[in-house]
CSV table of C-alpha atoms in Angstrom, one decimal:
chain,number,residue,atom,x,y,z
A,1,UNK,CA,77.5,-14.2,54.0
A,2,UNK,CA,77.8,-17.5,52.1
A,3,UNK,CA,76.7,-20.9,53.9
A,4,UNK,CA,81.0,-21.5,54.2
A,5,UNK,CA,81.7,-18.5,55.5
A,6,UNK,CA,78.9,-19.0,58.4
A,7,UNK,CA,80.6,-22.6,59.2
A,8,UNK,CA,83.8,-21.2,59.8
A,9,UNK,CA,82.2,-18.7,62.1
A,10,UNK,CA,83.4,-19.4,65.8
A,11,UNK,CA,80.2,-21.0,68.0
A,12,UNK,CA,79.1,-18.5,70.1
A,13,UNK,CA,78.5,-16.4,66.9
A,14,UNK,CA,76.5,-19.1,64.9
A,15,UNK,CA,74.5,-19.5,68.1
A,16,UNK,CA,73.6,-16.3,68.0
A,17,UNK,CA,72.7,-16.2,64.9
A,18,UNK,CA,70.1,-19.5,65.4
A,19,UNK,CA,68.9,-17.5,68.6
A,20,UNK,CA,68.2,-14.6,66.0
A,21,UNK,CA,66.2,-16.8,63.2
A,22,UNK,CA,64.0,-18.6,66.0
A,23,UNK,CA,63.5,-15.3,67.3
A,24,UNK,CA,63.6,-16.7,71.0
A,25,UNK,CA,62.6,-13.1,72.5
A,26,UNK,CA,58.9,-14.0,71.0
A,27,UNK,CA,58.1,-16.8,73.6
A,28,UNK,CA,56.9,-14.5,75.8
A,29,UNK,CA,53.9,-14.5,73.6
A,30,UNK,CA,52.9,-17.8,74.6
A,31,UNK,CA,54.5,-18.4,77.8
A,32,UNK,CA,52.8,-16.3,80.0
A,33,UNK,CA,49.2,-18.4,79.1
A,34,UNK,CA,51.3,-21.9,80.1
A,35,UNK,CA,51.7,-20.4,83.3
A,36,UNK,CA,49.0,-19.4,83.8
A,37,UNK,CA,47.5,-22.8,83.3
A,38,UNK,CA,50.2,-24.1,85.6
A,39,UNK,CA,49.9,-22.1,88.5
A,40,UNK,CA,46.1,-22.2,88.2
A,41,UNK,CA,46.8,-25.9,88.5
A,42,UNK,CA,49.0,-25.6,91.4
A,43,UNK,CA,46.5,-23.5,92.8
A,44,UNK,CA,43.2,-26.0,92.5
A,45,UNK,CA,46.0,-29.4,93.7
A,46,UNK,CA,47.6,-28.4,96.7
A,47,UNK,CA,47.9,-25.3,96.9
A,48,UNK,CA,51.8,-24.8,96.1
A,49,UNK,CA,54.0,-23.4,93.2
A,50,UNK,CA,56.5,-26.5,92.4
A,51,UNK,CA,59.4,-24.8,90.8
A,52,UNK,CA,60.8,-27.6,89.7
A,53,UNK,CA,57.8,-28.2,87.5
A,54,UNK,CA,57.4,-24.8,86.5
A,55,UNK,CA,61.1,-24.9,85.6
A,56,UNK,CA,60.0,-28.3,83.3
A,57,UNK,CA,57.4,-26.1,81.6
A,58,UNK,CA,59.3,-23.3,80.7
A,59,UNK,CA,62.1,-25.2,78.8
A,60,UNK,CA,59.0,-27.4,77.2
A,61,UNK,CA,57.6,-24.6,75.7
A,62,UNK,CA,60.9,-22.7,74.6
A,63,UNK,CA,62.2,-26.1,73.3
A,64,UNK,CA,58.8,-26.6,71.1
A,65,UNK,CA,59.0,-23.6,70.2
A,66,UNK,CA,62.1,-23.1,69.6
A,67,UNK,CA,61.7,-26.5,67.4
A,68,UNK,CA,58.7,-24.6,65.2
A,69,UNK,CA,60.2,-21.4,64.4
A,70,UNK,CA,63.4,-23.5,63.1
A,71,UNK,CA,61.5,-25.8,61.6
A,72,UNK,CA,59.4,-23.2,59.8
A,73,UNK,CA,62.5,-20.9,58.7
A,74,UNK,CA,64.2,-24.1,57.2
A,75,UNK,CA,60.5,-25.0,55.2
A,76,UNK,CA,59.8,-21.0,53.6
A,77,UNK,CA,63.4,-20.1,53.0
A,78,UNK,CA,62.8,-20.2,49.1
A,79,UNK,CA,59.8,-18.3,50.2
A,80,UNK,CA,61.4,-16.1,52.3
A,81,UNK,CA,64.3,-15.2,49.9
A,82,UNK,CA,61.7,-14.0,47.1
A,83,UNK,CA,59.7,-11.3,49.7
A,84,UNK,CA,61.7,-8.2,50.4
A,85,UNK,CA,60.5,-8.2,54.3
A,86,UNK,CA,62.0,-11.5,54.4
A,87,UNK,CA,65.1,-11.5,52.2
A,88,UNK,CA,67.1,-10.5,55.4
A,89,UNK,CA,66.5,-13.5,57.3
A,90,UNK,CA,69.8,-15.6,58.5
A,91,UNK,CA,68.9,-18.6,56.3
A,92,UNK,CA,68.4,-16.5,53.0
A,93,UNK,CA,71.7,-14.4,53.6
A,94,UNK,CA,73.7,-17.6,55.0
A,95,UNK,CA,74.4,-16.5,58.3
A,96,UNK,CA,72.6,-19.6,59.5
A,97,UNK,CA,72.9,-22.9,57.0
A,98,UNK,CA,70.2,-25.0,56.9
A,99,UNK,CA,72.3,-27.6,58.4
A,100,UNK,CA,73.2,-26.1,61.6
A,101,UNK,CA,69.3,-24.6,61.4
A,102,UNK,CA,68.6,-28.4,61.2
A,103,UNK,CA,71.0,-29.0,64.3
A,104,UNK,CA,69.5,-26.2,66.4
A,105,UNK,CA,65.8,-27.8,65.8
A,106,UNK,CA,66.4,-31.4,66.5
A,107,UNK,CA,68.3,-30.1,69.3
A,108,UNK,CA,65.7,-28.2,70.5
A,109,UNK,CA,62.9,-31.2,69.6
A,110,UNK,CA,65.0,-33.3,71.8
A,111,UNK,CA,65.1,-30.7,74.5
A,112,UNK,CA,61.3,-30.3,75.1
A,113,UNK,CA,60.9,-34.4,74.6
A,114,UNK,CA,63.2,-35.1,77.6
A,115,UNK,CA,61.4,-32.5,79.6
A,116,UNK,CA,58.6,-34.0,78.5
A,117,UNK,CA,59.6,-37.4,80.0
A,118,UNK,CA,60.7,-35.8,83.1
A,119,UNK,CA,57.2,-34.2,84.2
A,120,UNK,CA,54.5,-37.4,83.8
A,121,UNK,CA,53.8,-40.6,81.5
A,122,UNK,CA,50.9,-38.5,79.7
A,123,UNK,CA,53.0,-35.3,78.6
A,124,UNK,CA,55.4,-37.5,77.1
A,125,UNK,CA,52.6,-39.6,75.3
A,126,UNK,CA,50.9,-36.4,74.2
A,127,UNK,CA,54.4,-34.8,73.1
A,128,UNK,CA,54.8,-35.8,69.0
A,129,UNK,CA,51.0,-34.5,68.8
A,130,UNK,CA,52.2,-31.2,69.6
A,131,UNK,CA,55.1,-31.5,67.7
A,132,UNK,CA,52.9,-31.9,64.2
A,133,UNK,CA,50.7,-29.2,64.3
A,134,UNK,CA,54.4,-27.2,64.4
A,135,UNK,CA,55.5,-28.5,60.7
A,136,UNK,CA,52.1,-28.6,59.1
A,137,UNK,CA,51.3,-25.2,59.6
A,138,UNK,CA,54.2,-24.0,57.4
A,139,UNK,CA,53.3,-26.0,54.8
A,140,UNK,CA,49.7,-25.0,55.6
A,141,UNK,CA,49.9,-21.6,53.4
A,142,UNK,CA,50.6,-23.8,50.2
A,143,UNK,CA,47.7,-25.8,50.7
A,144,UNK,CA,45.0,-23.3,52.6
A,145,UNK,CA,44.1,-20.1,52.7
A,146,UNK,CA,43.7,-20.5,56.1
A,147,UNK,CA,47.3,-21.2,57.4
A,148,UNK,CA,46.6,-19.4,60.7
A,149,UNK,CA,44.0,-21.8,61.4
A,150,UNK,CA,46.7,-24.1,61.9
A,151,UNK,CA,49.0,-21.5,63.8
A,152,UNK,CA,46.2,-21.1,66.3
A,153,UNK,CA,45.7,-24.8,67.1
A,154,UNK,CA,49.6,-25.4,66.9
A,155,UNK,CA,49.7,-22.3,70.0
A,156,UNK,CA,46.7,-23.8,71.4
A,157,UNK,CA,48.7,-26.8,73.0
A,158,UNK,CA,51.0,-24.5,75.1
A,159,UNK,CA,48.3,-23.9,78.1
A,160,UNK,CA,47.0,-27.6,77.7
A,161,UNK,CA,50.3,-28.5,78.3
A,162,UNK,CA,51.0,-26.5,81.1
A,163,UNK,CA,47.9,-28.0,82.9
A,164,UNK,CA,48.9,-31.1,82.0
A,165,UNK,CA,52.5,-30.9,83.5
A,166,UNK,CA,51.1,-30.4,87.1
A,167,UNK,CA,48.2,-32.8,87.1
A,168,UNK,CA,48.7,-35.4,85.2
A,169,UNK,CA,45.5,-35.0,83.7
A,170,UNK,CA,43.2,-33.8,81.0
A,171,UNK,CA,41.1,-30.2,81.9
A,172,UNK,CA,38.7,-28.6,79.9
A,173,UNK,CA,39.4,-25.5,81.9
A,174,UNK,CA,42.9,-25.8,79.9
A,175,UNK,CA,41.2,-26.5,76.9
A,176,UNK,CA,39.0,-22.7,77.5
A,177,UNK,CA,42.4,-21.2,78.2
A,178,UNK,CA,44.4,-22.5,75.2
A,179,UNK,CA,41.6,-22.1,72.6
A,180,UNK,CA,41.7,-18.4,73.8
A,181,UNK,CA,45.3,-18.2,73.2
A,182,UNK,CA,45.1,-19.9,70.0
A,183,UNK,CA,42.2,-17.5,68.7
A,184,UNK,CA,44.1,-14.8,69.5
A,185,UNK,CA,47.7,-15.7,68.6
A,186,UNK,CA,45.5,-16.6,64.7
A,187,UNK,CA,44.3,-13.2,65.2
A,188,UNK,CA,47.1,-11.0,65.5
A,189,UNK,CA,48.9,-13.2,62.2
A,190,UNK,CA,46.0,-12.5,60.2
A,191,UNK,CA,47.2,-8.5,60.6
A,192,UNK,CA,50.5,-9.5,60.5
A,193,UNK,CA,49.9,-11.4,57.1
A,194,UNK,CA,48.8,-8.1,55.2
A,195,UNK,CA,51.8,-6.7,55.2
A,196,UNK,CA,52.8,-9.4,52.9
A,197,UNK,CA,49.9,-9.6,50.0
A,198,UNK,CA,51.1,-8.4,47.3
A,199,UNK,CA,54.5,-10.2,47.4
A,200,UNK,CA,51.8,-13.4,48.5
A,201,UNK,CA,49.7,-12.8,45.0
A,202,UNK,CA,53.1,-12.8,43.1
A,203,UNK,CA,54.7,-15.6,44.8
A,204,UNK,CA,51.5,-17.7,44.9
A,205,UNK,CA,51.5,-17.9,48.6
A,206,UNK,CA,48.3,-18.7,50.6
A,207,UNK,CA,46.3,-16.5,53.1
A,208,UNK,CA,43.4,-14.9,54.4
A,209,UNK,CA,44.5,-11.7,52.9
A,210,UNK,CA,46.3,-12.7,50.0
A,211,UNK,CA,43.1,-14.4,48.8
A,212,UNK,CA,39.7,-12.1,50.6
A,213,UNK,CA,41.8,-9.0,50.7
A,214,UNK,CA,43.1,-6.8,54.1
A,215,UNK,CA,39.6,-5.1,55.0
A,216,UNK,CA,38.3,-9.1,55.6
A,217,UNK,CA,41.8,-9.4,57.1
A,218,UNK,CA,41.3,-7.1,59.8
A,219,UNK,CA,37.7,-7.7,60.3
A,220,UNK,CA,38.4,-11.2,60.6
A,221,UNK,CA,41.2,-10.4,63.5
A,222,UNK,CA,38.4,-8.3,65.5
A,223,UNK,CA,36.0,-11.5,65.3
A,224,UNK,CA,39.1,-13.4,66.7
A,225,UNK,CA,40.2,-11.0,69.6
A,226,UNK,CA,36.2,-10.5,70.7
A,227,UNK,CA,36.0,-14.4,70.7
A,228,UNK,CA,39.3,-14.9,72.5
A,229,UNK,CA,37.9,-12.1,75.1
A,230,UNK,CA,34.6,-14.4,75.4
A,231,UNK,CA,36.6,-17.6,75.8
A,232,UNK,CA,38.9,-15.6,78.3
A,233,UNK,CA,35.5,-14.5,80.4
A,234,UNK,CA,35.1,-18.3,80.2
A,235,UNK,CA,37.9,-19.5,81.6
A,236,UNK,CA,37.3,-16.8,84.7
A,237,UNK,CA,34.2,-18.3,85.4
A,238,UNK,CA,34.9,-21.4,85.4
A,239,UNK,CA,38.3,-21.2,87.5
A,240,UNK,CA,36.3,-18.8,90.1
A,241,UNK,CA,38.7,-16.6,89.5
A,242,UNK,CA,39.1,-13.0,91.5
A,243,UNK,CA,38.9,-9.6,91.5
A,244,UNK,CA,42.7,-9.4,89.7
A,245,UNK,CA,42.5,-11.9,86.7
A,246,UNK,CA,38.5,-10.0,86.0
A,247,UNK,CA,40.9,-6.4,85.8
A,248,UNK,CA,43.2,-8.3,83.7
A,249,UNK,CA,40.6,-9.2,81.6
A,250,UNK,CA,39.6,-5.4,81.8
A,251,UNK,CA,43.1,-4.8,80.6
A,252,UNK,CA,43.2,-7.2,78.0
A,253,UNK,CA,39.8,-6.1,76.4
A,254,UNK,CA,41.2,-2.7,76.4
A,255,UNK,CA,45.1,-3.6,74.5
A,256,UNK,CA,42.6,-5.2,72.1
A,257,UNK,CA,40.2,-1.9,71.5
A,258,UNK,CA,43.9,0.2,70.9
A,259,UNK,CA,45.5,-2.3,68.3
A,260,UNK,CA,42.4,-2.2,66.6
A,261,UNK,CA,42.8,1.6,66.2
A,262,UNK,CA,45.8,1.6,65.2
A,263,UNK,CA,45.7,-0.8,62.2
A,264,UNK,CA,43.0,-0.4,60.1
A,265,UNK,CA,42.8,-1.7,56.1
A,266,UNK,CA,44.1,1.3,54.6
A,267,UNK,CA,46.9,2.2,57.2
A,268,UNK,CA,49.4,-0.5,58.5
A,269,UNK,CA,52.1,2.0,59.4
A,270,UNK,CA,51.5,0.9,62.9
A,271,UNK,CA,51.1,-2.6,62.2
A,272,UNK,CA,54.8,-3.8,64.1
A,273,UNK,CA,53.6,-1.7,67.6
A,274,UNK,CA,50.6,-3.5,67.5
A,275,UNK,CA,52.2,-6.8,67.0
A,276,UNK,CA,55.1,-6.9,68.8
A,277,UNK,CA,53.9,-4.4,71.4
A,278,UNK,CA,50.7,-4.8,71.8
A,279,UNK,CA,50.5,-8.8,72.2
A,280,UNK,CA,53.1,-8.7,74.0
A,281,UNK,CA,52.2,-6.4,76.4
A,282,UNK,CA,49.1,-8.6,76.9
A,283,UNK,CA,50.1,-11.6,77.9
A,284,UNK,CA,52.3,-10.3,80.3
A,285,UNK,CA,49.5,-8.3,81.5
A,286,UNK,CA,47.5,-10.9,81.9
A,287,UNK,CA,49.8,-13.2,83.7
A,288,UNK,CA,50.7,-10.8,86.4
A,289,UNK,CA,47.1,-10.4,87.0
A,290,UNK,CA,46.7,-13.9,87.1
A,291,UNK,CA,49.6,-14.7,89.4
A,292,UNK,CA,48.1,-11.5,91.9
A,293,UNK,CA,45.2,-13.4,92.1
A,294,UNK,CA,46.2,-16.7,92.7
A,295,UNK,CA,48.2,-14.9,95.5
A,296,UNK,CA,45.2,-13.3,97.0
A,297,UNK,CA,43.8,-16.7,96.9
A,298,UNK,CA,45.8,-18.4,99.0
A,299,UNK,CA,49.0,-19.8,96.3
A,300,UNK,CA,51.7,-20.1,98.4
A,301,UNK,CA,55.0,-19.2,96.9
């Protein structure tokens, strides 16, 4: 479809098409760990969930994020027209034109700044560093062969921020928490990424497996999930968290063992359950673990 014939397309249906490039269904990757942050928050400074704020949070993080993917669609879409997994996507066909892909972003930018605003002074001080992190890194593969270093820190903010929006204040606790998240978001794109090397080699395109090959790919993804389970034993210990979030960790330690079997260097056949399944199933996993034991602890609903 050609860039005129998506303009003339009634709203709803260019809506839906945005909603399809930013792939909004994919926040629950990272929105369970803001809650988690929150809630934990909640928990150690009063003792009550405030909806309101948890409200705030959730359009934060789907407005930044929302912001990112957009952002990063509209930067690779010369990129993403010359890789056959990619050629599909609504700004290559025209189904989405960059201008209303640039609409939808400062939109959404917009969005998470006013919510921003609305939570505390330091959120909306501390909003345009999150925001940069979310341009560099698509640039980052041009530049780096270490783009998901970038992606990592970039996911990183979304429990730092959650923490942030109920206190008022900077945690290291959140800082445990969101470096776990980051490590393992990196993680799970470095096996994501070797789907893409050869079409990476051709296209001159920069990554971990484009440039070391998929066997240091996926060995590099093990090192990140073992370090995001460490990180998440961290974070246990030094919330004093219960009996649920430890069998959530149980549960987690385990999602990571199966993807791990599943995709190995010479056999990616698997590689989509394991990233779209897999991670998702584990931070929903995780979060309802963490809300049971905030329960049991006394978080009043």
């Amino acid at each position: 479809m050609s860039a005129s014939a998506s303009a003339a397309l009634p709203e709803p249906g260019r809506t839906r098409a945005f909603l399809r490039l930013v792939m909004i269904e994919h926040s629950v990757f990272a929105l369970p760990f803001a809650y988690i942050a929150a809630l934990t928050a909640m928990f150690q400074s009063g003792g009550d969930i405030r909806w309101a704020r948890l409200l705030l949070v959730t359009v934060c993080m789907v407005g930044l994020r929302t912001f990112a993917m957009a952002v990063n669609r509209i930067i690779d879409r010369e990129i993403d027209a010359r890789n056959p997994r990619t050629a599909h996507r609504e700004l290559v066909t025209g189904a989405v034109s960059v201008k209303h892909a640039w609409t939808g972003a400062l939109i959404a930018v917009a969005v998470f700044l006013g919510s921003a605003a609305l939570l505390n002074p330091l959120c909306l001080a501390l909003a345009p560093v999150a925001v940069v992190p979310m341009v560099v890194y698509p640039y980052g593969k041009r530049f780096t062969n270490f783009p998901q270093a970038i992606l990592g820190l970039a996911q990183a903010m979304g429990p730092i921020g959650g923490w942030l929006a109920i206190t008022g204040e900077w945690s290291w606790d959140a800082v445990i928490l969101g470096l776990a998240v980051g490590i393992w978001i990196g993680g799970f794109d470095l096996i994501y990424a070797c789907q893409d090397v050869e079409t990476d080699r051709e296209t001159g395109v920069l990554s971990v497996p484009a440039r070391f090959g998929i066997p240091a790919a996926i060995r590099g993804a093990r090192v990140c999930h073992a370090i995001t389970t460490a990180l998440l034993v961290w974070y246990a210990l030094a919330t004093d968290a219960g009996a649920f979030f430890w069998l959530g960790l149980l549960i987690v330690a385990a999602a990571f063992g199966y993807e791990h079997t599943i995709v190995r260097p010479h056999d990616l056949t698997r590689l989509n359950r394991a990233f779209f399944s897999v991670n998702g199933f584990i931070g929903i996993a995780l979060f309802v673990c963490a809300l049971l034991d905030l329960l049991v602890r006394g978080l009043s609903l």
